Tab-separated table of C-alpha atoms in Angstrom:
chain	number	residue	atom	x	y	z
Z	904	MET	CA	90.000	5.393	-42.759
Z	905	PRO	CA	86.456	6.285	-42.056
Z	906	ARG	CA	85.617	7.703	-38.899
Z	907	GLY	CA	84.576	6.161	-35.930
Z	908	ARG	CA	86.280	2.983	-36.620
Z	909	LYS	CA	89.530	1.783	-34.890
Z	910	LYS	CA	92.125	0.388	-36.885
Z	911	GLN	CA	92.127	-3.936	-35.979
Z	912	ASP	CA	94.929	-5.777	-36.747
Z	913	THR	CA	93.650	-9.330	-38.150
Z	914	GLU	CA	96.383	-10.834	-36.726
Z	915	SER	CA	94.937	-9.929	-33.018
Z	916	ALA	CA	91.280	-10.181	-33.346
Z	917	VAL	CA	89.649	-12.858	-31.009
Z	918	GLN	CA	87.344	-15.019	-32.442
Z	919	ARG	CA	84.757	-15.898	-29.856
Z	920	VAL	CA	83.408	-19.539	-29.717
Z	921	VAL	CA	80.770	-21.291	-27.577
Z	922	ASN	CA	81.980	-23.667	-25.012
Z	923	ALA	CA	82.011	-27.008	-26.035
Z	924	ASP	CA	80.567	-28.136	-22.554
Z	925	GLN	CA	77.905	-26.083	-22.826
Z	926	LEU	CA	77.110	-26.865	-26.072
Z	927	VAL	CA	76.886	-30.532	-25.611
Z	928	ALA	CA	74.433	-29.680	-22.788
Z	929	LEU	CA	72.368	-27.693	-24.712
Z	930	VAL	CA	72.083	-29.780	-27.715
Z	931	LYS	CA	70.885	-32.638	-25.068
Z	932	TRP	CA	68.524	-30.841	-23.180
Z	933	SER	CA	67.346	-29.715	-26.492
Z	934	ASN	CA	66.645	-33.041	-28.083
Z	935	GLU	CA	65.145	-34.179	-24.967
Z	936	LYS	CA	62.749	-31.445	-25.064
Z	937	ARG	CA	61.421	-31.963	-28.099
Z	938	GLY	CA	61.047	-35.709	-27.547
Z	939	GLN	CA	58.826	-34.679	-24.686
Z	940	ILE	CA	56.723	-32.380	-27.108
Z	941	SER	CA	56.388	-34.818	-29.485
Z	942	GLU	CA	55.107	-37.227	-26.814
Z	943	LEU	CA	52.860	-34.869	-26.085
Z	944	SER	CA	51.541	-33.417	-29.549
Z	945	GLY	CA	51.247	-37.704	-29.882
Z	946	GLU	CA	48.706	-37.398	-27.021
Z	947	ILE	CA	47.287	-34.445	-28.078
Z	948	GLY	CA	46.657	-35.586	-31.596
Z	949	GLU	CA	45.013	-38.754	-30.378
Z	950	ARG	CA	42.216	-37.173	-28.393
Z	951	VAL	CA	41.906	-34.453	-30.763
Z	952	LYS	CA	41.082	-37.806	-33.332
Z	953	TYR	CA	38.971	-39.766	-31.136
Z	954	ALA	CA	36.863	-36.280	-30.148
Z	955	ALA	CA	36.412	-35.941	-34.453
Z	956	ASP	CA	35.744	-39.471	-34.796
Z	957	ASN	CA	33.381	-39.896	-31.917
Z	958	GLY	CA	32.123	-36.732	-30.874
Z	959	ASN	CA	31.320	-34.669	-33.990
Z	960	LEU	CA	34.579	-32.000	-33.133
Z	961	HIS	CA	35.549	-30.166	-36.345
Z	962	ARG	CA	39.384	-30.432	-36.317
Z	963	GLY	CA	39.579	-26.836	-38.211
Z	964	VAL	CA	37.702	-24.905	-35.812
Z	965	PHE	CA	39.147	-26.739	-32.711
Z	966	ALA	CA	42.851	-25.687	-34.248
Z	967	LEU	CA	41.126	-22.036	-34.305
Z	968	VAL	CA	39.605	-21.702	-31.134
Z	969	CYS	CA	42.539	-22.764	-29.329
Z	970	LYS	CA	44.699	-19.880	-31.179
Z	971	LEU	CA	42.255	-17.560	-30.272
Z	972	LYS	CA	42.099	-18.691	-26.680
Z	973	ARG	CA	46.101	-17.668	-26.838
Z	974	MET	CA	45.203	-14.312	-28.369
Z	975	ASP	CA	45.241	-11.372	-26.478
Z	976	GLU	CA	41.428	-10.036	-25.538
Z	977	TYR	CA	41.793	-6.867	-27.912
Z	978	LYS	CA	44.004	-8.698	-30.689
Z	979	ARG	CA	41.334	-11.697	-30.552
Z	980	ASN	CA	38.097	-8.954	-30.985
Z	981	ASP	CA	39.870	-7.476	-33.514
Z	982	PHE	CA	40.639	-10.662	-35.597
Z	983	LEU	CA	36.850	-11.550	-35.124
Z	984	ARG	CA	35.402	-8.243	-36.402
Z	985	GLN	CA	38.038	-8.767	-39.352
Z	986	PHE	CA	37.566	-12.527	-40.025
Z	987	ASN	CA	33.653	-11.511	-40.332
Z	988	LEU	CA	34.083	-8.469	-42.413
Z	989	TYR	CA	36.669	-10.325	-44.640
Z	990	LEU	CA	33.942	-13.195	-45.011
Z	991	ASP	CA	31.242	-10.735	-45.866
Z	992	MET	CA	33.629	-9.509	-48.560
Z	993	CYS	CA	34.074	-12.484	-50.533
Z	994	ARG	CA	30.684	-13.683	-50.290
Z	995	GLU	CA	29.397	-10.609	-51.628
Z	996	LYS	CA	31.928	-11.222	-54.648
Z	997	ALA	CA	31.263	-15.029	-55.014
Z	998	LEU	CA	34.885	-15.891	-53.962
Z	999	PHE	CA	34.184	-19.099	-52.545
Z	1000	GLY	CA	32.473	-20.213	-55.882
Z	1001	GLN	CA	28.227	-20.521	-55.936
Z	1002	GLU	CA	26.919	-21.058	-52.494
Z	1003	HIS	CA	24.802	-23.608	-51.467
Z	1004	ALA	CA	21.037	-23.039	-52.177
Z	1005	GLY	CA	20.052	-24.662	-49.357
Z	1006	ASP	CA	19.558	-28.123	-48.106
Z	1007	LEU	CA	16.753	-29.474	-50.041
Z	1008	LEU	CA	15.289	-32.130	-47.100
Z	1009	ASP	CA	14.715	-28.627	-45.077
Z	1010	ALA	CA	12.858	-27.154	-47.538
Z	1011	THR	CA	10.580	-29.774	-48.248
Z	1012	GLU	CA	10.122	-30.563	-44.525
Z	1013	ASN	CA	9.179	-26.459	-44.608
Z	1014	GLU	CA	6.439	-26.918	-47.039
Z	1015	GLU	CA	5.062	-29.926	-45.705
Z	1016	GLU	CA	5.109	-27.469	-42.466
Z	1017	SER	CA	3.417	-25.355	-44.259
Z	1018	GLU	CA	0.650	-27.199	-45.898
Z	1019	GLU	CA	-0.208	-28.729	-42.168
Z	1020	GLU	CA	-0.343	-25.130	-41.304
Z	1021	ASP	CA	-3.261	-24.052	-44.173
Z	1022	ILE	CA	-5.108	-27.421	-43.156
Z	1023	ALA	CA	-4.898	-26.461	-39.353
Z	1024	ALA	CA	-5.724	-23.129	-40.110
Z	1025	LYS	CA	-8.952	-24.080	-42.397
Z	1026	ASN	CA	-10.051	-26.495	-39.666
Z	1027	ALA	CA	-9.913	-23.887	-37.327
Z	1028	ALA	CA	-11.623	-21.730	-39.033
Z	1029	ALA	CA	-14.492	-24.489	-40.080
Z	1030	ILE	CA	-15.077	-25.023	-36.128
Z	1031	GLU	CA	-15.941	-21.499	-35.394
Z	1032	LYS	CA	-17.943	-21.531	-37.882
Z	1033	GLY	CA	-19.669	-23.963	-36.214
Z	1034	ILE	CA	-20.402	-27.402	-37.121
Z	1035	LYS	CA	-24.263	-28.053	-39.069
Z	1036	PRO	CA	-26.609	-30.322	-37.497
Z	1037	LEU	CA	-27.529	-33.281	-39.345
Z	1038	PRO	CA	-30.796	-33.404	-41.181
Z	1039	ASP	CA	-33.812	-34.998	-39.795
Z	1040	GLU	CA	-33.226	-37.848	-42.103
Z	1041	GLU	CA	-29.915	-38.516	-41.016
Z	1042	LYS	CA	-29.999	-38.261	-37.080
Z	1043	GLU	CA	-32.607	-41.691	-37.296
Z	1044	PHE	CA	-29.909	-43.232	-39.393
Z	1045	ASP	CA	-29.349	-46.780	-37.969
Z	1046	ASP	CA	-29.025	-50.350	-39.277
Z	1047	SER	CA	-32.476	-50.992	-39.325
Z	1048	THR	CA	-33.675	-48.358	-41.356
Z	1049	SER	CA	-30.948	-48.678	-43.431
Z	1050	SER	CA	-30.992	-50.202	-46.933
Z	1051	LYS	CA	-27.749	-51.599	-46.951
Z	1052	PRO	CA	-27.092	-52.352	-43.191
Z	1053	SER	CA	-23.419	-52.598	-41.660
Z	1054	ARG	CA	-21.648	-55.960	-41.790
Z	1055	LYS	CA	-20.985	-56.420	-38.332
Z	1056	ARG	CA	-23.741	-57.758	-36.459
Z	1057	ALA	CA	-24.169	-56.972	-32.871
Z	1058	VAL	CA	-23.608	-59.949	-30.730
Z	1059	ASN	CA	-25.705	-60.502	-27.592
Z	1060	VAL	CA	-23.029	-61.541	-24.897
Z	1061	GLY	CA	-25.062	-64.437	-23.545
Z	1062	ASP	CA	-24.817	-65.779	-27.056
Z	1063	ALA	CA	-20.915	-65.479	-27.506
Z	1064	PRO	CA	-19.303	-68.420	-27.456
Z	1065	SER	CA	-16.838	-68.969	-24.251
Z	1066	ALA	CA	-13.438	-70.347	-23.986
Z	1067	THR	CA	-13.608	-71.518	-20.447
Z	1068	ARG	CA	-15.455	-74.360	-19.566
Z	1069	ILE	CA	-17.804	-74.414	-16.177
Z	1070	GLN	CA	-17.941	-78.149	-14.659
């Protein structure tokens, strides 16, 4: 017989069993609590779904933030540091495949903005140079000196028709 072991008679060995009343009470309590947990989980799920559908909530990010909130400060900081490091490594090794090159709409808007900035810069340079005075022949221009007078004719206020009648 090995050292340190007492000889036990198989007939005299005591078999330990849970108390029946205690077992039944624990099962009932556990099922009641699981029902409450399911009810609360359902409420949480409804609120998160509503926020996702109507408030632009990202469910995955929300779940991660909830997990981060439950973490110890040091573990959370280490997790975030490692997470960013892992993301950088995965992007470097193209684990996520070909990354999106960028939003075409943003690129178009940026090109339009740069064109507008170029035009504005040219206008500003022209203004800084100054506006050249008109030549003498153009200074005197009006309908009476033009070979093609304006189609809009000046209307004498006294000759204009009126919608009101004086009686």
